[in-house]
């Protein structure tokens, strides 16, 4: 009876799709042998030369419902190949959208349940690769990790974990990332990195750059040893000529994920930045924005080797050449400003957008407004059409409403001041009681308080017509009290004293009555001769104020400020907004200021250091003399 049923089953399901004449010929030739096949022959087609019609039926299915229908009818006689082909078809049809069923409908389908039972009964007879494929399908359609079938498959993977290839480990880790925790899942997650590391040098394809990039991506996310990661990096460096922009982006993401910096990857890092920079047009805006974000994050973590000037500039060219728009431009400008990287082309691009359509900056969010203003302030640059740009900035709706108390309004006011913009309404808000109470309620932060002090100095010296409220004097006095306490070393002092003739010609660690901290002060009379200062007009025991020094009337006070590398842009010797505004406010008080780049000074040979300082002081004296002469004439 079984033989007859099976014969009729296959003749009905397959022969009905063949032309009548061909069907009759096939029936005459094959029907007799098909009827006498045993159930073993059907379940194991390799034992017979007969064509596997069931396998063909499964392969030719055009919808998941059709696959499940076949499973429902034939599940009792399905062998490993039938089960795996059914799962493969379900996966491909579901992924390609040729599925009229939801995941829930598939999982709850009686026919799918039958398929899973068949898979479970034959699980020990399938290969490790088929086990992974089966796990991929059942998890893809939504079978929970706690289900029996997934637990069975995971047990098989656990038993064969040492036989997994490196890329199978990577795939399984990826697939299991959303599995609910249980002892088996946790054990595998612990085992995978250990097996990966143990097998790395044996199974790694050292001449396949794509494979190596994938291995590095996994290795950088796991707690692998430095030596294991270095093995992959060394292989990639040997194949550096084969690294295209796609591979370079993958390697870059991996190195960014690395929790600890490794000196060994610096050369690979630079090479990948160069490849991406040269092929920036093949990247999407999202990709360059993401990579630039990582660069900012790494630099802020003191991993300055991640900074790449060429890539930063190429991001600007990308935005300008592709005309990405105002919003996209401001996002890039914001990141460059955080890096301390200045690019005038991007500021010009954004300025042009504002001039052509002032409404875009009037309606933009407060964050975009801050990005634009901070970028321009960092470069101390006013684009073409500045008057209309300034007008648009001042009429921004977020600026006018100031609804977000936590927004860095103080920083915005400082950046405005660098650009010679003083908004009375914003100043009254920042100096007001409500804002200051919220500002001072935060944990003490010297930098924030010094910014408040600097804004006060800027308003008093650069905007004397301001008649609004100022910060309470007790707050200003409190900040002034701590200003300069963080400075413990004065690397320029010995060279200044030697160059000018002794310690009596150089005063070190001073303050102005407005609270400026001064590294050094020298006094020069006409002709460029230093003046010795041994007296002050008050008996201050703790602080020395510039205004209290007894200075000859015909002499010139020169303030020497030591500027560390962090005070300058990373790609040019341009002072950042805060130190730049400090210089402007001191000059507004009538002092001559000599800012000295500490990095540049330290890089000079010893025999050039003193002449360098003296030349800078002399040039400041000559500039004052020439100004006086021009006034006389």
XYZ file of C-alpha atoms in Angstrom:
633
model
C 0.000 0.000 0.000
C 2.839 2.381 0.898
C 4.581 1.777 -2.406
C 1.403 2.497 -4.372
C 0.629 5.669 -2.386
C 4.111 7.032 -2.855
C 4.013 6.354 -6.549
C 0.691 8.147 -6.980
C 1.925 11.024 -4.790
C 4.879 11.801 -7.003
C 3.020 11.229 -10.258
C 0.335 13.718 -9.194
C 2.721 16.397 -7.843
C 5.318 16.360 -10.611
C 3.909 14.796 -13.793
C 0.899 17.110 -13.880
C 3.309 19.934 -14.786
C 4.714 18.092 -17.827
C 3.192 17.935 -21.296
C 0.701 15.014 -21.581
C 2.775 13.051 -24.097
C 5.960 13.451 -22.064
C 4.037 12.467 -18.944
C 2.858 9.243 -20.500
C 6.393 8.388 -21.610
C 7.820 9.052 -18.161
C 5.058 7.059 -16.502
C 5.745 4.040 -18.746
C 9.441 4.152 -18.073
C 9.695 5.051 -14.363
C 6.430 4.237 -12.642
C 7.208 0.561 -12.079
C 10.555 1.214 -10.442
C 9.110 4.127 -8.415
C 6.301 1.972 -7.052
C 8.788 -0.602 -5.757
C 11.010 1.935 -3.960
C 11.282 1.414 -0.223
C 10.778 4.189 2.326
C 14.557 4.101 2.918
C 15.181 4.918 -0.740
C 12.864 7.895 -0.551
C 14.414 9.253 2.640
C 17.913 8.752 1.273
C 17.917 9.544 -2.447
C 21.634 8.846 -2.693
C 20.787 5.142 -2.286
C 18.870 5.219 -5.568
C 19.361 6.709 -8.987
C 15.779 7.949 -8.995
C 15.329 11.716 -9.253
C 14.384 13.433 -5.953
C 11.056 14.978 -6.926
C 10.285 16.187 -3.387
C 13.515 18.175 -3.257
C 12.655 19.741 -6.623
C 9.174 20.642 -5.410
C 10.627 22.425 -2.394
C 13.216 24.276 -4.491
C 10.605 25.441 -6.994
C 8.313 26.949 -4.337
C 7.511 30.602 -4.918
C 6.039 31.493 -1.528
C 6.495 30.471 2.080
C 2.945 29.098 2.197
C 3.824 26.716 -0.633
C 6.923 25.486 1.215
C 4.975 24.898 4.416
C 2.198 23.124 2.514
C 4.711 20.654 1.062
C 6.214 20.157 4.527
C 2.786 19.503 5.982
C 2.077 16.767 3.449
C 5.511 15.092 3.332
C 7.130 15.798 6.721
C 7.093 12.126 7.778
C 9.288 11.036 4.869
C 11.610 14.111 4.721
C 15.326 13.462 5.054
C 18.106 15.884 6.057
C 18.338 17.363 2.581
C 14.583 18.010 2.447
C 14.581 19.648 5.877
C 17.557 21.877 5.108
C 16.183 22.843 1.689
C 12.854 23.767 3.266
C 14.594 25.983 5.804
C 16.757 27.545 3.100
C 13.703 28.362 0.972
C 11.839 29.822 3.930
C 14.790 32.090 4.696
C 15.333 33.275 1.120
C 11.632 33.804 0.373
C 11.098 35.669 3.628
C 14.171 37.836 3.100
C 13.240 38.659 -0.529
C 9.726 39.676 0.480
C 8.027 36.730 -1.239
C 6.097 35.905 1.866
C 2.421 36.437 2.584
C 2.841 35.406 6.213
C 4.102 37.340 9.206
C 6.808 35.925 11.457
C 4.174 35.149 14.075
C 2.055 33.286 11.540
C 5.056 31.231 10.407
C 6.159 30.347 13.933
C 2.624 29.344 14.958
C 1.947 27.426 11.733
C 1.335 23.689 12.388
C 3.388 22.872 9.303
C 6.364 24.907 10.564
C 6.096 23.142 13.909
C 6.224 19.835 12.040
C 9.338 21.019 10.206
C 11.013 21.923 13.508
C 10.138 18.528 14.967
C 11.627 16.834 11.927
C 14.729 18.981 12.246
C 15.020 18.054 15.906
C 14.711 14.331 15.207
C 17.437 14.481 12.544
C 19.625 17.192 14.114
C 22.470 14.859 15.032
C 22.784 13.765 11.435
C 23.331 17.241 9.920
C 26.692 18.936 9.476
C 27.926 21.790 11.647
C 27.443 24.223 8.778
C 23.846 23.008 8.298
C 23.272 23.431 12.026
C 24.301 27.073 11.729
C 22.089 27.537 8.669
C 19.150 26.006 10.514
C 19.750 28.281 13.510
C 19.898 31.260 11.186
C 16.505 30.471 9.668
C 14.548 29.651 12.810
C 15.883 32.744 14.617
C 15.255 34.914 11.531
C 11.548 34.035 11.469
C 11.235 34.803 15.154
C 11.539 31.539 17.050
C 12.496 32.539 20.631
C 15.927 31.591 21.917
C 14.333 29.705 24.794
C 12.552 27.288 22.424
C 13.510 23.627 22.333
C 14.678 23.652 18.715
C 17.075 26.559 19.224
C 18.415 25.002 22.411
C 19.030 21.741 20.518
C 20.890 23.578 17.753
C 22.935 25.557 20.277
C 23.898 22.325 22.040
C 25.160 20.922 18.740
C 27.174 24.105 18.156
C 28.592 23.854 21.678
C 29.712 20.287 21.013
C 31.422 21.334 17.772
C 32.662 24.732 18.937
C 36.325 23.849 18.372
C 35.594 22.952 14.760
C 34.017 26.327 13.924
C 35.772 28.505 11.392
C 36.694 32.048 12.378
C 33.945 33.520 10.200
C 31.379 31.066 11.599
C 32.234 32.360 15.071
C 31.771 35.922 13.889
C 28.431 35.072 12.285
C 27.158 33.201 15.342
C 28.133 36.096 17.630
C 26.243 38.466 15.357
C 23.191 36.221 15.170
C 23.056 35.633 18.919
C 23.447 39.288 19.897
C 19.727 39.615 20.664
C 19.244 36.168 22.235
C 17.877 36.240 25.772
C 20.438 35.203 28.345
C 20.489 31.625 29.597
C 23.320 29.327 30.727
C 23.896 27.885 27.249
C 23.894 31.244 25.472
C 26.212 32.731 28.123
C 28.587 29.775 27.849
C 28.834 30.146 24.075
C 29.420 33.873 24.315
C 32.310 33.186 26.655
C 33.659 30.372 24.490
C 33.550 32.124 21.098
C 36.332 34.714 21.748
C 38.496 32.041 23.386
C 38.157 29.684 20.428
C 38.624 32.572 17.996
C 41.881 33.590 19.658
C 43.145 30.020 19.925
C 42.440 29.283 16.255
C 43.399 32.703 14.832
C 46.962 32.027 13.714
C 46.005 28.571 12.370
C 42.859 29.401 10.411
C 43.418 33.035 9.369
C 43.623 33.682 5.617
C 46.698 35.884 5.656
C 46.462 36.873 1.979
C 42.754 37.815 1.915
C 42.383 41.489 2.806
C 38.571 41.317 2.969
C 38.660 38.382 5.356
C 41.301 40.085 7.497
C 39.175 43.228 7.753
C 36.249 41.131 9.007
C 38.471 39.398 11.554
C 39.796 42.735 12.790
C 36.261 44.039 13.183
C 35.456 41.136 15.497
C 38.759 41.225 17.348
C 38.528 44.930 18.192
C 35.145 44.452 19.856
C 36.258 41.566 22.050
C 38.688 41.352 24.986
C 41.391 39.715 22.908
C 45.064 40.048 23.719
C 47.152 42.745 22.065
C 49.261 40.071 20.390
C 46.224 38.549 18.643
C 45.069 41.922 17.344
C 48.619 42.718 16.240
C 48.699 39.510 14.170
C 45.766 40.769 12.075
C 47.153 44.303 11.878
C 50.534 43.077 10.662
C 48.890 41.014 7.919
C 46.786 43.986 6.830
C 49.864 46.212 6.713
C 51.578 43.727 4.393
C 48.549 43.938 2.089
C 48.172 47.708 2.383
C 48.323 48.143 -1.394
C 45.191 45.982 -1.688
C 43.173 48.097 0.733
C 40.451 49.940 -1.172
C 38.105 52.543 0.263
C 35.547 49.927 1.390
C 38.154 47.963 3.311
C 39.689 51.178 4.661
C 36.341 52.234 6.123
C 35.893 48.820 7.737
C 39.375 48.903 9.252
C 38.808 52.446 10.487
C 35.550 51.506 12.238
C 37.374 48.589 13.864
C 40.270 50.669 15.147
C 37.801 53.206 16.509
C 36.084 50.409 18.448
C 39.367 49.321 20.012
C 39.156 50.016 23.727
C 42.854 50.698 24.176
C 45.350 52.335 21.833
C 48.044 50.147 20.304
C 51.166 51.817 18.908
C 51.368 49.052 16.302
C 48.310 50.267 14.413
C 49.429 53.865 13.802
C 50.824 53.128 10.333
C 47.681 51.215 9.308
C 45.507 54.000 10.722
C 47.273 56.676 8.678
C 47.164 54.548 5.526
C 43.408 54.003 5.869
C 42.805 57.712 6.495
C 44.789 58.450 3.324
C 42.783 55.932 1.271
C 39.466 57.352 2.516
C 40.648 60.921 1.930
C 41.696 60.170 -1.640
C 38.390 58.404 -2.354
C 36.068 60.604 -0.326
C 33.582 60.859 -3.203
C 32.873 57.136 -2.867
C 31.617 57.672 0.680
C 28.160 58.734 1.766
C 27.565 61.810 3.886
C 26.501 59.550 6.757
C 29.811 57.697 6.573
C 32.031 60.774 6.610
C 29.957 62.318 9.373
C 30.281 59.121 11.418
C 34.038 58.844 10.872
C 34.507 62.500 11.783
C 32.485 61.919 14.965
C 34.813 59.058 15.892
C 37.822 61.266 15.225
C 36.446 63.899 17.605
C 35.693 61.290 20.269
C 39.161 59.767 20.073
C 40.952 63.110 20.131
C 38.917 64.170 23.168
C 40.074 60.918 24.804
C 43.661 62.129 24.281
C 44.267 59.712 21.392
C 45.503 62.532 19.184
C 47.002 60.129 16.628
C 43.451 59.683 15.292
C 43.473 63.255 14.004
C 44.030 63.459 10.257
C 44.159 66.930 8.746
C 43.638 65.690 5.193
C 40.452 63.804 6.058
C 39.048 66.794 7.952
C 39.613 69.040 4.916
C 38.246 66.401 2.538
C 34.986 66.377 4.508
C 34.660 70.073 3.746
C 35.356 69.530 0.050
C 32.710 66.789 0.051
C 30.075 69.098 1.550
C 30.921 71.983 -0.787
C 31.332 69.964 -4.002
C 28.142 67.975 -3.451
C 26.312 71.029 -2.087
C 25.034 69.001 0.859
C 23.197 71.966 2.348
C 23.166 74.247 5.379
C 22.241 71.692 8.032
C 24.780 69.111 6.856
C 27.439 71.818 6.666
C 26.776 72.949 10.231
C 27.134 69.389 11.525
C 30.564 69.075 9.927
C 31.557 72.555 11.142
C 30.521 71.632 14.670
C 32.823 68.610 14.699
C 35.730 70.494 13.151
C 35.350 73.178 15.814
C 35.507 70.549 18.550
C 38.678 69.216 16.971
C 40.127 72.692 16.839
C 40.416 72.386 13.053
C 39.771 75.509 10.998
C 38.604 75.503 7.393
C 37.566 78.838 5.899
C 35.951 77.217 2.839
C 33.254 75.615 4.975
C 32.548 78.889 6.781
C 32.252 80.652 3.422
C 29.883 77.917 2.195
C 27.619 78.255 5.233
C 27.830 82.052 5.084
C 26.715 82.002 1.458
C 23.749 79.792 2.364
C 22.709 82.303 5.028
C 23.107 85.323 2.724
C 21.024 83.630 0.013
C 18.358 82.529 2.470
C 18.523 84.267 5.885
C 15.445 82.370 6.999
C 17.397 79.104 7.366
C 19.405 80.487 10.285
C 16.468 82.414 11.716
C 14.499 79.156 12.005
C 17.347 76.743 12.846
C 17.640 75.086 16.242
C 19.828 76.500 18.991
C 22.443 73.765 18.408
C 22.850 74.727 14.745
C 23.094 78.405 15.719
C 25.868 77.586 18.202
C 27.690 75.512 15.563
C 27.710 78.407 13.094
C 28.753 81.055 15.616
C 31.387 78.847 17.299
C 32.896 77.893 13.943
C 33.219 81.508 12.865
C 34.543 82.540 16.283
C 37.147 79.753 16.271
C 38.527 81.152 13.030
C 37.844 84.787 14.005
C 36.477 85.052 10.489
C 33.539 86.998 9.113
C 32.376 85.730 5.711
C 31.295 87.890 2.789
C 27.932 89.479 3.507
C 28.672 89.675 7.218
C 26.099 92.381 7.964
C 23.194 90.300 6.666
C 24.624 87.182 8.355
C 24.858 88.988 11.688
C 21.303 90.280 11.358
C 20.020 86.770 10.633
C 21.929 85.333 13.603
C 20.497 87.892 15.973
C 16.921 87.169 14.905
C 17.155 83.399 15.471
C 13.962 82.213 17.166
C 15.797 79.969 19.650
C 18.053 82.865 20.667
C 15.101 85.170 21.170
C 13.024 82.667 23.164
C 15.860 81.095 25.198
C 13.507 78.330 26.296
C 16.259 75.821 27.150
C 17.870 76.865 30.411
C 20.494 74.082 30.132
C 21.715 75.266 26.719
C 25.290 76.724 26.792
C 24.147 80.338 26.435
C 27.330 81.524 28.147
C 29.445 79.859 25.457
C 27.295 81.427 22.749
C 27.673 84.877 24.303
C 31.479 84.421 24.416
C 31.612 83.356 20.770
C 29.484 86.364 19.853
C 31.963 88.581 21.707
C 34.876 87.169 19.707
C 32.994 88.284 16.580
C 32.343 91.743 18.085
C 28.676 90.925 18.592
C 27.147 91.960 21.901
C 23.488 91.131 22.250
C 22.123 93.098 25.239
C 19.162 90.762 25.663
C 21.417 87.691 25.763
C 23.829 89.387 28.181
C 21.012 90.345 30.540
C 19.829 86.740 30.443
C 23.287 85.215 31.086
C 24.111 87.709 33.839
C 20.627 87.413 35.331
C 19.890 85.861 38.714
C 17.879 82.894 37.375
C 20.587 81.753 34.950
C 23.442 82.305 37.404
C 21.689 80.329 40.145
C 21.289 77.386 37.793
C 24.846 77.885 36.511
C 26.387 77.978 39.987
C 24.306 75.071 41.276
C 26.359 72.660 39.186
C 29.469 71.015 40.576
C 32.325 73.495 40.707
C 34.026 73.721 37.347
C 36.909 76.154 37.040
C 36.658 76.355 33.254
C 32.968 77.322 33.323
C 33.584 79.957 35.969
C 36.533 81.403 34.062
C 34.297 81.709 30.999
C 31.855 83.755 33.066
C 34.746 85.935 34.218
C 35.995 86.363 30.639
C 32.551 87.419 29.389
C 32.419 89.995 32.179
C 35.860 91.273 31.125
C 34.787 91.434 27.467
C 31.621 93.413 28.216
C 33.447 95.896 30.466
C 36.349 96.497 28.071
C 34.876 95.962 24.589
C 31.250 97.011 25.104
C 31.377 99.973 27.495
C 27.977 101.242 26.339
C 26.262 98.242 27.907
C 23.974 99.411 30.697
C 22.355 96.141 31.701
C 22.878 93.926 34.705
C 26.345 92.466 35.422
C 27.230 89.426 37.521
C 27.220 90.105 41.281
C 30.641 91.283 42.461
C 30.932 88.500 45.017
C 30.713 85.917 42.205
C 33.336 87.737 40.133
C 35.613 88.031 43.181
C 35.225 84.323 43.885
C 36.293 83.395 40.350
C 39.157 85.908 40.341
C 40.431 84.363 43.539
C 41.089 81.024 41.843
C 42.259 82.309 38.461
C 45.833 81.242 37.846
C 46.030 78.737 40.700
C 46.196 75.932 38.146
C 49.428 77.363 36.693
C 52.394 75.878 38.555
C 55.219 76.175 36.020
C 56.574 79.142 34.100
C 58.826 77.754 31.363
C 59.540 81.190 29.860
C 60.695 82.839 33.098
C 64.379 81.873 33.101
C 64.849 82.802 29.425
C 63.123 86.167 29.903
C 65.218 87.024 32.954
C 68.443 86.080 31.194
C 67.523 87.944 28.044
C 66.487 91.146 29.819
C 69.302 91.284 32.360
C 67.976 89.787 35.582
C 64.975 88.951 37.713
C 64.274 92.592 38.569
C 63.182 93.198 34.976
C 60.570 90.434 34.919
C 57.461 90.116 37.093
C 55.849 86.695 37.170
C 52.334 85.564 38.176
C 50.206 88.692 38.225
C 46.525 89.622 37.914
C 44.650 92.603 36.593
C 41.906 94.193 38.680
C 39.420 92.653 36.212
C 40.818 89.202 36.949
C 43.116 88.455 33.987
C 45.945 86.075 34.837
C 49.322 87.253 33.509
C 52.308 84.932 33.227
C 54.957 87.639 32.919
C 55.211 91.410 32.748
C 58.087 93.520 31.484
C 58.346 97.285 31.138
C 60.210 98.864 28.227
C 61.153 102.480 27.712
C 61.690 104.068 24.316
C 64.549 102.547 22.397
C 63.693 99.052 23.594
C 65.429 99.156 26.997
C 63.966 97.206 29.930
C 62.999 98.976 33.149
C 63.641 97.400 36.557
C 60.547 97.258 38.802
C 61.031 96.828 42.527
C 58.008 98.626 43.995
C 54.244 98.367 44.013
C 51.755 100.990 45.193
C 49.903 98.690 47.635
C 50.822 96.063 50.176
C 49.022 93.019 48.796
C 50.351 89.919 50.515
C 48.791 87.282 48.295
C 48.241 88.780 44.834
C 50.196 91.201 42.688
C 48.077 93.391 40.410
C 49.371 94.957 37.222
C 47.693 98.246 38.082
C 49.637 98.468 41.380
C 53.090 98.416 39.774
C 54.953 101.753 39.825
C 55.774 102.255 36.149
C 57.558 105.326 34.652
C 55.159 107.484 32.697
C 57.073 107.286 29.421
C 57.392 103.495 29.445
C 55.408 100.677 27.905
C 53.913 97.690 29.753
C 54.238 94.420 27.869
C 52.403 91.347 29.021
C 53.925 88.012 28.007
C 51.395 85.168 27.950
C 52.505 81.554 27.716
C 50.082 79.775 25.381
C 50.077 75.932 25.493
C 49.315 73.910 22.369
C 45.668 73.497 23.409
C 45.181 77.265 22.978
C 45.772 76.996 19.222
C 43.951 75.444 16.306
C 45.376 72.021 15.450
C 46.026 72.831 11.797
C 47.328 76.403 12.068
C 48.842 78.824 14.567
C 45.580 80.623 15.202
C 44.467 81.229 18.785
C 41.223 79.632 19.874
C 38.328 81.877 20.941
C 38.947 82.031 24.714
C 42.667 82.972 24.641
C 42.028 85.247 21.649
C 39.310 87.141 23.508
C 41.616 87.392 26.534
C 44.237 89.101 24.379
C 41.638 91.521 22.947
C 40.394 92.531 26.398
C 43.950 93.152 27.665
C 44.734 95.263 24.629
C 41.530 97.208 25.250
C 42.946 98.065 28.705
C 45.951 99.655 26.968
C 48.516 96.900 27.427
C 50.738 95.408 24.732
C 50.404 91.624 24.654
C 52.949 89.085 23.433
C 51.347 85.635 23.186
C 54.038 82.952 22.971
C 53.243 79.515 21.598
C 54.793 77.139 24.094
C 54.923 74.303 21.558
C 56.770 76.456 19.025
C 59.120 77.788 21.687
C 59.939 74.306 23.015
C 60.716 73.106 19.493
C 63.347 75.807 19.030
C 67.021 74.980 19.606
C 68.219 76.305 22.971
C 70.377 78.973 21.366
C 67.337 80.427 19.564
C 64.915 80.586 22.479
C 66.089 83.795 24.135
C 66.519 85.686 20.802
C 63.020 84.548 19.829
C 61.488 86.043 22.983
C 63.484 89.263 22.712
C 62.537 89.694 19.060
C 58.833 89.327 19.871
C 59.068 91.922 22.629
C 61.038 94.258 20.378
C 58.465 93.957 17.591
C 55.701 94.897 20.019
C 57.689 97.951 21.110
C 58.288 99.000 17.509
C 54.613 98.607 16.635
C 53.653 100.951 19.465
C 56.322 103.492 18.450
C 55.140 103.425 14.832
C 51.539 103.932 15.924
C 52.529 106.948 18.000
C 54.513 108.385 15.086
C 51.582 107.980 12.714
C 49.333 109.806 15.189
C 51.803 112.706 15.496
C 52.131 113.079 11.754
